[in-house]
Coordinates of C-alpha atoms in Angstrom, one line a residue:
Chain A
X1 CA -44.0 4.2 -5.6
X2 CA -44.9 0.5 -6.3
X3 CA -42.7 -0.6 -9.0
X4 CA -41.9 -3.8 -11.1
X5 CA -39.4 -5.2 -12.5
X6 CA -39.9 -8.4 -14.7
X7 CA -36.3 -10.0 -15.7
X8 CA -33.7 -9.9 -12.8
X9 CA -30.3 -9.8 -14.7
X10 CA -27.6 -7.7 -13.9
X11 CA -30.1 -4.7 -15.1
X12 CA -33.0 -5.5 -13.6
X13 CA -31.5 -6.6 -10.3
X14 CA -29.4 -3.2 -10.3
X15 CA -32.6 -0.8 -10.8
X16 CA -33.6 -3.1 -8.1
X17 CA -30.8 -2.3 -5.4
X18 CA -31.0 1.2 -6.8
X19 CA -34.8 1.8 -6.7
X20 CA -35.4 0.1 -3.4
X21 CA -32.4 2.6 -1.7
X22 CA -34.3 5.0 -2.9
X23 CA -37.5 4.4 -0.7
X24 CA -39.7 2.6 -3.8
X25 CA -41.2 -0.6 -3.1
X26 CA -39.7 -3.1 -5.9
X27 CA -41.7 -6.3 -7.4
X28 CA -39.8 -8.5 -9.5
X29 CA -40.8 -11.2 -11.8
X30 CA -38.3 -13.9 -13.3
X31 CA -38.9 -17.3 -14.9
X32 CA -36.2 -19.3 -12.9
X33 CA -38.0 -19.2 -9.2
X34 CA -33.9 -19.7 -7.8
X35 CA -33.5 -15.8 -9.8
X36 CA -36.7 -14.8 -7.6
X37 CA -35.2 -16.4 -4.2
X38 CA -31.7 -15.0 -5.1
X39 CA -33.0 -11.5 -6.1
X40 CA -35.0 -11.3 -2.7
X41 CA -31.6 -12.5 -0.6
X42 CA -29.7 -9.5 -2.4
X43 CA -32.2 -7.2 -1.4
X44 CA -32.6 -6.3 -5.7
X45 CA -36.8 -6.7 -4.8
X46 CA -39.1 -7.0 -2.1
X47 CA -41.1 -9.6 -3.4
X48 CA -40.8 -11.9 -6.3
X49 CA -42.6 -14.2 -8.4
X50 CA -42.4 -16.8 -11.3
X51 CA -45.7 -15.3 -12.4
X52 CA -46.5 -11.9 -14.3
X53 CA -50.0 -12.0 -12.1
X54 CA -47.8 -10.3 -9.7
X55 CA -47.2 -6.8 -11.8
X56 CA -51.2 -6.4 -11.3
X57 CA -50.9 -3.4 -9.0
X58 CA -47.5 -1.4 -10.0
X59 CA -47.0 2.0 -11.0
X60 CA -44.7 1.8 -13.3
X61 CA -42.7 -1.5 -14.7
X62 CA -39.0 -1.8 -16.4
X63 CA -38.9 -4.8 -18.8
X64 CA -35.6 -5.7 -18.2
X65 CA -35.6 -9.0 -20.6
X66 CA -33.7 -10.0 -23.1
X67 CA -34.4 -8.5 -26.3
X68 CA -36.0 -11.7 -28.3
X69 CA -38.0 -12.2 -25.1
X70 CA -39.8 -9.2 -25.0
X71 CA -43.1 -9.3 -27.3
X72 CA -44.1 -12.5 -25.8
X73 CA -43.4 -11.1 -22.9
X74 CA -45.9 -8.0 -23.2
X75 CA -48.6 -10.1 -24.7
X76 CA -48.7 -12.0 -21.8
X77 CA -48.0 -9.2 -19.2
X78 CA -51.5 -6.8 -20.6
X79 CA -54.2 -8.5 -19.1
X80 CA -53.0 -8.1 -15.7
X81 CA -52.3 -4.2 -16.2
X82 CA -54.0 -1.2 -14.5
X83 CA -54.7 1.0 -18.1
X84 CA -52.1 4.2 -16.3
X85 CA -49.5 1.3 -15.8
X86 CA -46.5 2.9 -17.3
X87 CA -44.2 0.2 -18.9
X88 CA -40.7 0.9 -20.1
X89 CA -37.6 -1.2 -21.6
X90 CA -34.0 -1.1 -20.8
X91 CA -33.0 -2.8 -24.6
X92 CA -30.1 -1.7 -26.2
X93 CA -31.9 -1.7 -29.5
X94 CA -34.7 0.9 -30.0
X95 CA -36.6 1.1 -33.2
X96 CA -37.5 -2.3 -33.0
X97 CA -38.5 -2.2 -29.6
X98 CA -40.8 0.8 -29.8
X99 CA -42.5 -0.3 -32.9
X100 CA -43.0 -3.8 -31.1
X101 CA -44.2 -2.9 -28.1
X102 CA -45.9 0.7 -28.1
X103 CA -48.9 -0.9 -30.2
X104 CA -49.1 -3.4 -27.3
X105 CA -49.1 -0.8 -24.8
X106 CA -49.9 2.9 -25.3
X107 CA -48.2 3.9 -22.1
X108 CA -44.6 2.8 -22.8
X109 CA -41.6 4.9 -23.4
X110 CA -38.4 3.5 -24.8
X111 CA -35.8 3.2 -22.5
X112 CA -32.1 2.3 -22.8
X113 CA -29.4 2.6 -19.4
X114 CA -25.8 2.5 -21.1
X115 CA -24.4 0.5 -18.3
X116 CA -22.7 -3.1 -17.7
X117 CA -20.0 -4.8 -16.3
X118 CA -18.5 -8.0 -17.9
X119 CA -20.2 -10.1 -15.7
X120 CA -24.1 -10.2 -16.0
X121 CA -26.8 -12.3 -13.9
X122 CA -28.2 -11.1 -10.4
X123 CA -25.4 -12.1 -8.4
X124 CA -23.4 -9.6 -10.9
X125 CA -25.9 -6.6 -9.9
X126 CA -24.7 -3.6 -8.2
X127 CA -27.2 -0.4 -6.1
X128 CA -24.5 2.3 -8.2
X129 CA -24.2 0.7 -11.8
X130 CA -26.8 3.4 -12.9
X131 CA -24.5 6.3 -11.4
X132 CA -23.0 8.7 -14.0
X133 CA -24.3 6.6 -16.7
X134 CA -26.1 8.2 -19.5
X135 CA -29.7 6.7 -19.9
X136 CA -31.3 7.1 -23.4
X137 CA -35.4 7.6 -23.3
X138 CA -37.0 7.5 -26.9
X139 CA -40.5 8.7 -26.4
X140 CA -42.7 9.0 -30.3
X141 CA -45.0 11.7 -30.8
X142 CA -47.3 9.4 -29.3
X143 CA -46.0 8.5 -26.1
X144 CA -48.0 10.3 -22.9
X145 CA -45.9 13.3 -21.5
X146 CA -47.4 11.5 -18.3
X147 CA -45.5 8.4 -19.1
X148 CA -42.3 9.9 -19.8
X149 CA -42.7 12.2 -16.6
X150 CA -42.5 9.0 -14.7
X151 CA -39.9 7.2 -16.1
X152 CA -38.0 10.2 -15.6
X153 CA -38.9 11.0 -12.2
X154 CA -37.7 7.7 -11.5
X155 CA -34.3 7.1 -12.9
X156 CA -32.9 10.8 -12.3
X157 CA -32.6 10.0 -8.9
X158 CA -30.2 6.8 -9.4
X159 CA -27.8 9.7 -11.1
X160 CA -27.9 8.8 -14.3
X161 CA -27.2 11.5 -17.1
X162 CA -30.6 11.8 -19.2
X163 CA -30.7 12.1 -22.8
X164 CA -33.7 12.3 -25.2
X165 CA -34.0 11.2 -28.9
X166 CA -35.8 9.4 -31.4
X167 CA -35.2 5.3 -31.6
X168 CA -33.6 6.1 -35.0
X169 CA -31.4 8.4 -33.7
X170 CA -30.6 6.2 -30.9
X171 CA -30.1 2.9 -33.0
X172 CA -28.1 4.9 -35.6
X173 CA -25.7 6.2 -32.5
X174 CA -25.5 3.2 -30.8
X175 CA -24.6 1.4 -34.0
X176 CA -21.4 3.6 -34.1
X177 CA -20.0 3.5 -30.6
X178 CA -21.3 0.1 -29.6
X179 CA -21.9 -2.7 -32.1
X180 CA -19.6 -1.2 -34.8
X181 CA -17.0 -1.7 -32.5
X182 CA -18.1 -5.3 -31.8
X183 CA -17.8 -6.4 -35.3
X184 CA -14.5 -4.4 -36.3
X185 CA -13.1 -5.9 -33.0
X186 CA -13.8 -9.7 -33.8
X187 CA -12.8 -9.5 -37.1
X188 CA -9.4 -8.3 -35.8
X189 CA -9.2 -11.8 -33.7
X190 CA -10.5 -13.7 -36.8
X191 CA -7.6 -12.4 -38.5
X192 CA -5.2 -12.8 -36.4
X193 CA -6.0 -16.6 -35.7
X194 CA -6.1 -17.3 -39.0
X195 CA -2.3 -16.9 -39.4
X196 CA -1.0 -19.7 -41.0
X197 CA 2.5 -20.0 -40.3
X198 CA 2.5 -21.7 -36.6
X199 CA 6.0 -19.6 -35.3
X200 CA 4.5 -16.1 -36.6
X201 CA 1.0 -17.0 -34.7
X202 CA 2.7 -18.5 -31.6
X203 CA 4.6 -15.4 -31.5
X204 CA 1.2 -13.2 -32.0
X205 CA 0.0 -15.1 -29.0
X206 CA 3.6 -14.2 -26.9
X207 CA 3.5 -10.8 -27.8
X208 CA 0.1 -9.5 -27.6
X209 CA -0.6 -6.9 -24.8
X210 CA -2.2 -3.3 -24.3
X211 CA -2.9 -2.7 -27.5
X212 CA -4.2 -5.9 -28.7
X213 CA -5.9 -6.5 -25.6
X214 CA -8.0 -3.1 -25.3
X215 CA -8.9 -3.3 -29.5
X216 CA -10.1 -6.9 -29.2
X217 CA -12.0 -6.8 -26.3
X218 CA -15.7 -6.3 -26.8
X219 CA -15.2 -8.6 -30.2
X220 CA -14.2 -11.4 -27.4
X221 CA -17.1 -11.0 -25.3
X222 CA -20.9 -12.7 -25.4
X223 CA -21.7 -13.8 -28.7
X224 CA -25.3 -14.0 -28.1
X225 CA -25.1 -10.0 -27.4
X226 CA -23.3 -9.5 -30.6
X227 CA -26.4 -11.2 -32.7
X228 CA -28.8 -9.5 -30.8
X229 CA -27.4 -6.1 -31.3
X230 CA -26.6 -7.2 -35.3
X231 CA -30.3 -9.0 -35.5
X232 CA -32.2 -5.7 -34.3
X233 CA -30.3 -3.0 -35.2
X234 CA -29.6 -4.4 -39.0
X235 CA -30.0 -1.4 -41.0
X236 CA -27.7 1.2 -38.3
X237 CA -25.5 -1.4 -38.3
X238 CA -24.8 -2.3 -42.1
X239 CA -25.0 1.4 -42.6
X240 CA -21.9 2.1 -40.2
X241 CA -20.2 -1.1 -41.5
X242 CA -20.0 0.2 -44.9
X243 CA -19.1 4.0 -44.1
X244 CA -16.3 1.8 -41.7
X245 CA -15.4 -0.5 -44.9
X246 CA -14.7 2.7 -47.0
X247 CA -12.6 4.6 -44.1
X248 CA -10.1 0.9 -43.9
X249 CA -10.1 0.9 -48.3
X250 CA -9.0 4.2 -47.7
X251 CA -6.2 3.8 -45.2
X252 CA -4.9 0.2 -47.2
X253 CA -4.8 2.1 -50.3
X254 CA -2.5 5.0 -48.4
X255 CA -0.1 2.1 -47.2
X256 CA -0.2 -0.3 -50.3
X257 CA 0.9 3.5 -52.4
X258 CA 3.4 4.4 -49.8
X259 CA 1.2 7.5 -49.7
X260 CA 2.7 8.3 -45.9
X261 CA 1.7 11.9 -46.2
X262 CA -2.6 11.4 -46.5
X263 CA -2.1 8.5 -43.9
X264 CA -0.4 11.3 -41.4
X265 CA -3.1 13.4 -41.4
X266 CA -5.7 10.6 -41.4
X267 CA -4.1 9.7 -37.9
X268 CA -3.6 13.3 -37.4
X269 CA -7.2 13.9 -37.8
X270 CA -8.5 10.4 -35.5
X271 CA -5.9 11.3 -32.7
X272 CA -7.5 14.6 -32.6
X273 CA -10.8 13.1 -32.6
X274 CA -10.8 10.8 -30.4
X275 CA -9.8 13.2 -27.7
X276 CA -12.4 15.5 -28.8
X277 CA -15.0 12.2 -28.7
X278 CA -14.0 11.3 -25.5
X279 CA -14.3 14.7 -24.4
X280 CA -17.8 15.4 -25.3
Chain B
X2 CA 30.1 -3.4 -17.9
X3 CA 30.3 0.2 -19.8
X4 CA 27.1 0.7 -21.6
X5 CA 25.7 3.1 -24.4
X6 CA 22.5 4.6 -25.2
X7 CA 21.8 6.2 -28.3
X8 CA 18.5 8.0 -27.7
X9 CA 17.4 9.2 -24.1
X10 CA 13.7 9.2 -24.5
X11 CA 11.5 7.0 -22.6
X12 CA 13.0 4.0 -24.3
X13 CA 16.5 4.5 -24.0
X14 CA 15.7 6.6 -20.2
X15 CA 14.1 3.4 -18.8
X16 CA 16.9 0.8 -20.0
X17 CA 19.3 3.6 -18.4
X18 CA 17.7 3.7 -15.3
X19 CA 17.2 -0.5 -15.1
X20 CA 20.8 -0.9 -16.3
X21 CA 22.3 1.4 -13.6
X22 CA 20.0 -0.4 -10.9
X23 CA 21.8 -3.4 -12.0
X24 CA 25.3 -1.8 -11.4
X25 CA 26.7 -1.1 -14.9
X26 CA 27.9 2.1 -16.5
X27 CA 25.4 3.6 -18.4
X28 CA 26.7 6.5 -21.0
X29 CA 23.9 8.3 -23.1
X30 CA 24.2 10.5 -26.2
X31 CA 20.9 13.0 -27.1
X32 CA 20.6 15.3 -30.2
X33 CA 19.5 17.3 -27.4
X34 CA 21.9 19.1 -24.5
X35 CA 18.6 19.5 -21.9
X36 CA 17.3 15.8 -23.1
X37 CA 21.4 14.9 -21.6
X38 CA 21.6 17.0 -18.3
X39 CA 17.9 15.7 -17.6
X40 CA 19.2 12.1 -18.2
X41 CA 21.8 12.9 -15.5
X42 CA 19.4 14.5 -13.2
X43 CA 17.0 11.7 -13.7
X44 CA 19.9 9.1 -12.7
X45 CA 18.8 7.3 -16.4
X46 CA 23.0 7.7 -17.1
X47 CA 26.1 8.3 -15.3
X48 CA 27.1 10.7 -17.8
X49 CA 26.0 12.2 -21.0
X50 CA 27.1 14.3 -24.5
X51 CA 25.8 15.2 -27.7
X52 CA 28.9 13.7 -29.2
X53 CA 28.5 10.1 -30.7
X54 CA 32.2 10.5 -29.6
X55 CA 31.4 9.4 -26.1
X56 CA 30.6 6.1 -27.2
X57 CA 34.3 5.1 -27.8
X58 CA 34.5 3.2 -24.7
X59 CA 31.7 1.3 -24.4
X60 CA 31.2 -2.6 -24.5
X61 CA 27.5 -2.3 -25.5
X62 CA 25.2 -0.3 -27.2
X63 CA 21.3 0.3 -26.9
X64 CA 20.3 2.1 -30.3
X65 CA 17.0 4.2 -29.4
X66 CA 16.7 6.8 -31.9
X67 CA 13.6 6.5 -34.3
X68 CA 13.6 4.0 -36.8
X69 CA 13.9 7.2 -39.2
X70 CA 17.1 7.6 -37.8
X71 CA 18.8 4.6 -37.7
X72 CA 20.7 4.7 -40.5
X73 CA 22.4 7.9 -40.6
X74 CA 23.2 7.7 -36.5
X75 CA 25.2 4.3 -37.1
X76 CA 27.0 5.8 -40.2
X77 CA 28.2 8.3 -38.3
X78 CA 28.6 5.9 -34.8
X79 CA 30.7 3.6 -36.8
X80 CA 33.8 5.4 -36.8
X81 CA 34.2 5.6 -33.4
X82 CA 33.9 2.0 -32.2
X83 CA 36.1 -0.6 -31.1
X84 CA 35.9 -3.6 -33.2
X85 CA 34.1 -6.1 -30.5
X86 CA 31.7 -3.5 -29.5
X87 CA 28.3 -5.2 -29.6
X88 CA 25.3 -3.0 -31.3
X89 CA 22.1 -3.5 -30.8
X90 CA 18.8 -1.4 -31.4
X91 CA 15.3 -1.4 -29.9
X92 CA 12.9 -0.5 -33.0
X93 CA 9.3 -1.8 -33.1
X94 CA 9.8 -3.3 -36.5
X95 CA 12.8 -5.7 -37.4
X96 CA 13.2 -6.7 -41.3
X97 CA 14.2 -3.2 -42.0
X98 CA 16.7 -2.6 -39.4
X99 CA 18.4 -5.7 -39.7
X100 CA 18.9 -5.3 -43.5
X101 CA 20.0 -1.8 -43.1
X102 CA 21.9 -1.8 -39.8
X103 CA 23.6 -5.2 -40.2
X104 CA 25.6 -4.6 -43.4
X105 CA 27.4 -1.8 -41.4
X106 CA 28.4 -3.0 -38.3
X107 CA 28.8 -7.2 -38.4
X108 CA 28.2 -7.3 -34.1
X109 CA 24.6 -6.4 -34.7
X110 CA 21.8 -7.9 -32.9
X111 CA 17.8 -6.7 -34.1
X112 CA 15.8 -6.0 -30.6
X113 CA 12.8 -5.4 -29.5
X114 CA 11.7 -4.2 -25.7
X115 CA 7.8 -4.7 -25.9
X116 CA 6.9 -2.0 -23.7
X117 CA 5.4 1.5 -23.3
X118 CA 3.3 4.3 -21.8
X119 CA 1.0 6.7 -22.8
X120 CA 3.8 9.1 -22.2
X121 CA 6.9 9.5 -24.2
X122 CA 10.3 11.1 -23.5
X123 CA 12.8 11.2 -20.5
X124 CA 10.4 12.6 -18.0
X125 CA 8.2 9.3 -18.6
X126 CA 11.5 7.0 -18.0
X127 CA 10.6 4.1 -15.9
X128 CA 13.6 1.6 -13.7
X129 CA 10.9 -1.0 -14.3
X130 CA 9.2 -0.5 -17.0
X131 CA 11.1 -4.0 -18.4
X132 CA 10.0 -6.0 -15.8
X133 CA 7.7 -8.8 -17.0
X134 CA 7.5 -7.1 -21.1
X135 CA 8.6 -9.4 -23.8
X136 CA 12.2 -8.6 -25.7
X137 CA 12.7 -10.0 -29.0
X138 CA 16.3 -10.9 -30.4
X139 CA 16.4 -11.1 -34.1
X140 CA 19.6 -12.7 -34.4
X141 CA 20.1 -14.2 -38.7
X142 CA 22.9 -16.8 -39.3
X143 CA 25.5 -14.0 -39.7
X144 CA 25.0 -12.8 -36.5
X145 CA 27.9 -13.0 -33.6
X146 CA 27.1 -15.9 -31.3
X147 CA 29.1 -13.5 -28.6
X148 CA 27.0 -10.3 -29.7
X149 CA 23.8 -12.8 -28.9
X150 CA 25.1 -13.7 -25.9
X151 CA 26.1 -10.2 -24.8
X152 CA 22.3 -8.5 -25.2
X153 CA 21.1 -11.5 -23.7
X154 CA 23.0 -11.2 -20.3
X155 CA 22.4 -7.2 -19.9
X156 CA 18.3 -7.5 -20.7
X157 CA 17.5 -10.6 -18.9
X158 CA 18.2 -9.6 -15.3
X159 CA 15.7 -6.7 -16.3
X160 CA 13.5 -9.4 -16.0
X161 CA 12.3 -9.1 -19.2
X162 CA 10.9 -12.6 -21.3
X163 CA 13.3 -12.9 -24.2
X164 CA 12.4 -14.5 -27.0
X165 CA 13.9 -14.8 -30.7
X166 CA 13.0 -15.3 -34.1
X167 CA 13.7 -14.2 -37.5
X168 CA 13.0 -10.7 -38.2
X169 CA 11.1 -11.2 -41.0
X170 CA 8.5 -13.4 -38.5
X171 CA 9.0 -10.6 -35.8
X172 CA 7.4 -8.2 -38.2
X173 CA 4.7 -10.5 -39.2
X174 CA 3.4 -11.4 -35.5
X175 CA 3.7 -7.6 -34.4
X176 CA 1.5 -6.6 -37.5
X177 CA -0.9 -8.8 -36.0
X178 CA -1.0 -7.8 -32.5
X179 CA 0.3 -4.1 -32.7
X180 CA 0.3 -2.3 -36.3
X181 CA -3.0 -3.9 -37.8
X182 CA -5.3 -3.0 -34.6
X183 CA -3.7 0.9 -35.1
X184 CA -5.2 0.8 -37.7
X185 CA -8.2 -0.8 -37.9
X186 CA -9.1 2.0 -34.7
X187 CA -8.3 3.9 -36.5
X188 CA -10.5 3.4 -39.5
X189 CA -12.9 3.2 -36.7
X190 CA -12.7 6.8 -35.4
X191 CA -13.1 8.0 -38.5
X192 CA -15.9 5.8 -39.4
X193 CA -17.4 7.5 -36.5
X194 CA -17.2 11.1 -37.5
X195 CA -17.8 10.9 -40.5
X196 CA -21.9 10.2 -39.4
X197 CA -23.3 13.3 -41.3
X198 CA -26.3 13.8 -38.9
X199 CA -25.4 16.3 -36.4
X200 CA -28.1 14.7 -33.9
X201 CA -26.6 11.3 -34.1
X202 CA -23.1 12.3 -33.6
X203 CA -23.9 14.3 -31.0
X204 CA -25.7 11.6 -29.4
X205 CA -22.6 9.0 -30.0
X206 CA -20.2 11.5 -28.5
X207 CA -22.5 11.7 -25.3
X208 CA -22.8 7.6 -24.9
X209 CA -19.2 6.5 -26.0
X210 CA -18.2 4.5 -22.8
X211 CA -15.7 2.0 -22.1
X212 CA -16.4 -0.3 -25.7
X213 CA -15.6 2.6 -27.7
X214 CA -12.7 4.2 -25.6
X215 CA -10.9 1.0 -25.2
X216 CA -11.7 0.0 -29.3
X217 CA -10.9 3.5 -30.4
X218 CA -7.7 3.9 -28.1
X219 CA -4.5 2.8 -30.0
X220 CA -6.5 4.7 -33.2
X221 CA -6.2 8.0 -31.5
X222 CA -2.1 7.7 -30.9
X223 CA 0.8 9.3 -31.7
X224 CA 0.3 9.7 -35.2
X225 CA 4.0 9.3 -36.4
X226 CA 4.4 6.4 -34.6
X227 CA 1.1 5.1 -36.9
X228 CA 3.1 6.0 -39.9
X229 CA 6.3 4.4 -39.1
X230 CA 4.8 1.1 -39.0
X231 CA 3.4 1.4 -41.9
X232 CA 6.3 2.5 -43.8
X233 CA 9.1 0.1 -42.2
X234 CA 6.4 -2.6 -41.8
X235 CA 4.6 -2.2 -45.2
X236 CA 4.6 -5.6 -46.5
X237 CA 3.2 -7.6 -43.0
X238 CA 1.1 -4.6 -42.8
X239 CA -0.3 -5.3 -45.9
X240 CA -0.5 -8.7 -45.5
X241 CA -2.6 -8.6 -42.3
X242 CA -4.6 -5.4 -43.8
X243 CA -6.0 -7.9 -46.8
X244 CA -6.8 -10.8 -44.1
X245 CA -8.5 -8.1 -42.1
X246 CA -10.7 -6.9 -45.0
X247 CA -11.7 -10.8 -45.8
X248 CA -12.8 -11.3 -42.8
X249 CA -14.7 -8.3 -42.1
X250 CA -16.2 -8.6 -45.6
X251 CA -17.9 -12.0 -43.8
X252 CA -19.2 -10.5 -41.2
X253 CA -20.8 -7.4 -43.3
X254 CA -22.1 -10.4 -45.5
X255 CA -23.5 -12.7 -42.5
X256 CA -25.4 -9.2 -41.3
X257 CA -27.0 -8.2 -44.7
X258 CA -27.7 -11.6 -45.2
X259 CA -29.2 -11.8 -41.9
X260 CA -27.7 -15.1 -41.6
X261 CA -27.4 -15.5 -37.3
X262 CA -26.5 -19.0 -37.4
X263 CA -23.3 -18.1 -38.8
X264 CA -22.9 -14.5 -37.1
X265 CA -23.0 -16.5 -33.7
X266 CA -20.7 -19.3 -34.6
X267 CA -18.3 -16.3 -36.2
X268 CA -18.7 -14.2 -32.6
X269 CA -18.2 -17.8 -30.6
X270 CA -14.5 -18.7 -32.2
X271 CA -13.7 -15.1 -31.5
X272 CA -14.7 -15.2 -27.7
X273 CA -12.8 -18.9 -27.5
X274 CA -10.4 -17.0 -29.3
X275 CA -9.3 -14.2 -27.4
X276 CA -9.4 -16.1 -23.8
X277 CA -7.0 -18.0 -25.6
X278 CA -5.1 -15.6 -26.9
X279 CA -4.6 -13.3 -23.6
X280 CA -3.6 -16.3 -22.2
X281 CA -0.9 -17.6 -24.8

């Protein structure tokens, strides 16, 4: 199949490299013309250009932009389209997405690959990031079965585990094991840097390890991503915040009444959780 | 020199083990007969009792035992000591111990060995587990210049980094870095189940990944171990808890308020923040 690919990031370079080793012809479009030479070099595309003119006779195309870039993107991208183009997203957000672009397109299915490293760009892109990794589609009621056929037929083969649901469902899940995390995790570095006494925080810094390191982690990582994920998945997101809020009152009122019995079995019950999470 | 361990679990088994490498005579005493002949099977100690009785020769002591049982296991040590016999201990929280283990034996030195496994007990005993971990002296103005002096030459050529401070800022920098993050994961996990939309959790157990596993991790622990910070370490606990909950309360405030600028600048101190940090 003739496929395109327009934004070539770690994502879109990766379906790239995986697509192409699968026998598809790949098309990729970029705005920096260094991307388009350097995605070509890598093998990530057959072709490339700095203009969407080039998308005029795919089958199917991944919009692998960021978020913010996306409408514009589309707007643009339609008059060059075949009217059975099939178009589909790899955002991490959903709702918005679907209610922006699937008036713009009537044969686009939502799309979202739950895959990265902690570097990103095309040098950064890998032919196996996909494998093993679930990948989330989010077709409406009014998405073509024909549409979604395609999509699938084209990422089962990179290995992925496939999961349908609604973009609600999807921003409301998301919100929990992804950008929940991301806020919880940076407020646990604001408050640690904002220790006062200079010995206690130069200690913090001497004796941080594991634990520290693993809880602070995605709060420490691109800030632009943690807007983004805040910006367009608002409502998810304040609605896990506050069910989050509650849980912490909960456990600082156990601690501040010495009530060590309820805060044993609130860790009893997260330990046996989180194994059970992890699990599933 | 003639060393003892109170405590053979993974602890006490490790120092054993490194101590013995380094060519002293390491003595243990367990609650437990099997926890004794496995220390001797292990090579963790040259020899081994139930007795505290067998610690009537030594020239140092490693207390291991639980916080919880600090207290009564030096009441009933004390008895059978010489009087330059240096004690010290190796409990994660330091205000406590010192103020409960000093008054009772005057060649007392607070410690803490800042390392650990997923795995606990004598089976999980490590030679170099030590190497490269922080240890933290708690020495106060009473406290022996000898006894000091004595720790500092057996756990240095463990090549551990020693540092010391006063307890009371050793239990403020470790609610930072080590009790806080318990249990803000915690309040995370069960943030997470609590989602009362079967679909959605379902979906966020199938597409937790590395974020949530490594957010979530030191949340789902030993659960005792949870409430024994919290009890011997209530009022840094607290502390941090309350700094915590101010700072998340911004970040809840910048997202309902859909104020980016701020979000970003917020998420941009924490990146800076956290390189910094890991590197301290």
């Amino acid at each position: 199949m003739k496929i395109g690919i327009i934004g070539l990031g770690l994502i879109g370079g990766s379906l790239g490299l995986g697509l192409r080793s699968l026998g598809h012809t790949v098309l990729g479009v970029s705005r920096q013309a260094q991307t388009c030479q350097r995605a070509i070099a890598r093998g990530a595309v057959d072709d490339a250009s700095v203009s969407l003119a080039l998308m005029q006779t795919v089958d199917a195309i991944f919009l692998c932009t960021p978020l913010a870039a996306m409408e514009a993107t589309v707007v643009e991208l339609v008059p060059y389209l075949a009217t059975d183009t099939v178009l589909t997203d790899v955002g991490s957000v959903k709702g918005w997405v679907v209610e922006t672009i699937a008036p713009l397109w009537s044969n686009f299915v939502g799309g979202h690959p739950m895959a990265g490293t902690a570097e990103s760009g095309i040098e950064a892109a890998q032919q196996d990031l996909f494998i093993n990794a679930a990948y989330v589609l989010t077709p409406t009621d009014a998405t073509p079965a024909r549409a979604i056929q395609l999509i699938e037929d084209l990422v089962r083969p990179l290995q992925t585990r496939l999961y349908h649901c609604t973009p609600n469902d999807h921003d409301r899940a998301v919100a929990w094991i992804s950008h929940l995390p991301v806020m919880t995790s940076a407020s646990l570095i604001a408050a640690c840097i904002g220790e006062a006494d200079p010995a206690v925080l130069g200690l913090a810094y001497a004796l941080a390890s594991s634990g520290f390191r693993d809880t602070s982690r995605v709060g420490g990582g691109n800030p632009e991503l943690g807007v983004m994920m805040a910006r367009y998945n608002q409502a998810a997101l304040t609605r896990s915040l506050h069910a989050y809020r509650n849980h912490l009152n909960q456990i600082i009122t156990q601690i501040e009444q010495a009530d060590w019995q309820s805060l044993e079995t609130s860790l009893i019950e997260t330990q046996q959780a989180r194994s059970e999470f992890l699990e599933g």
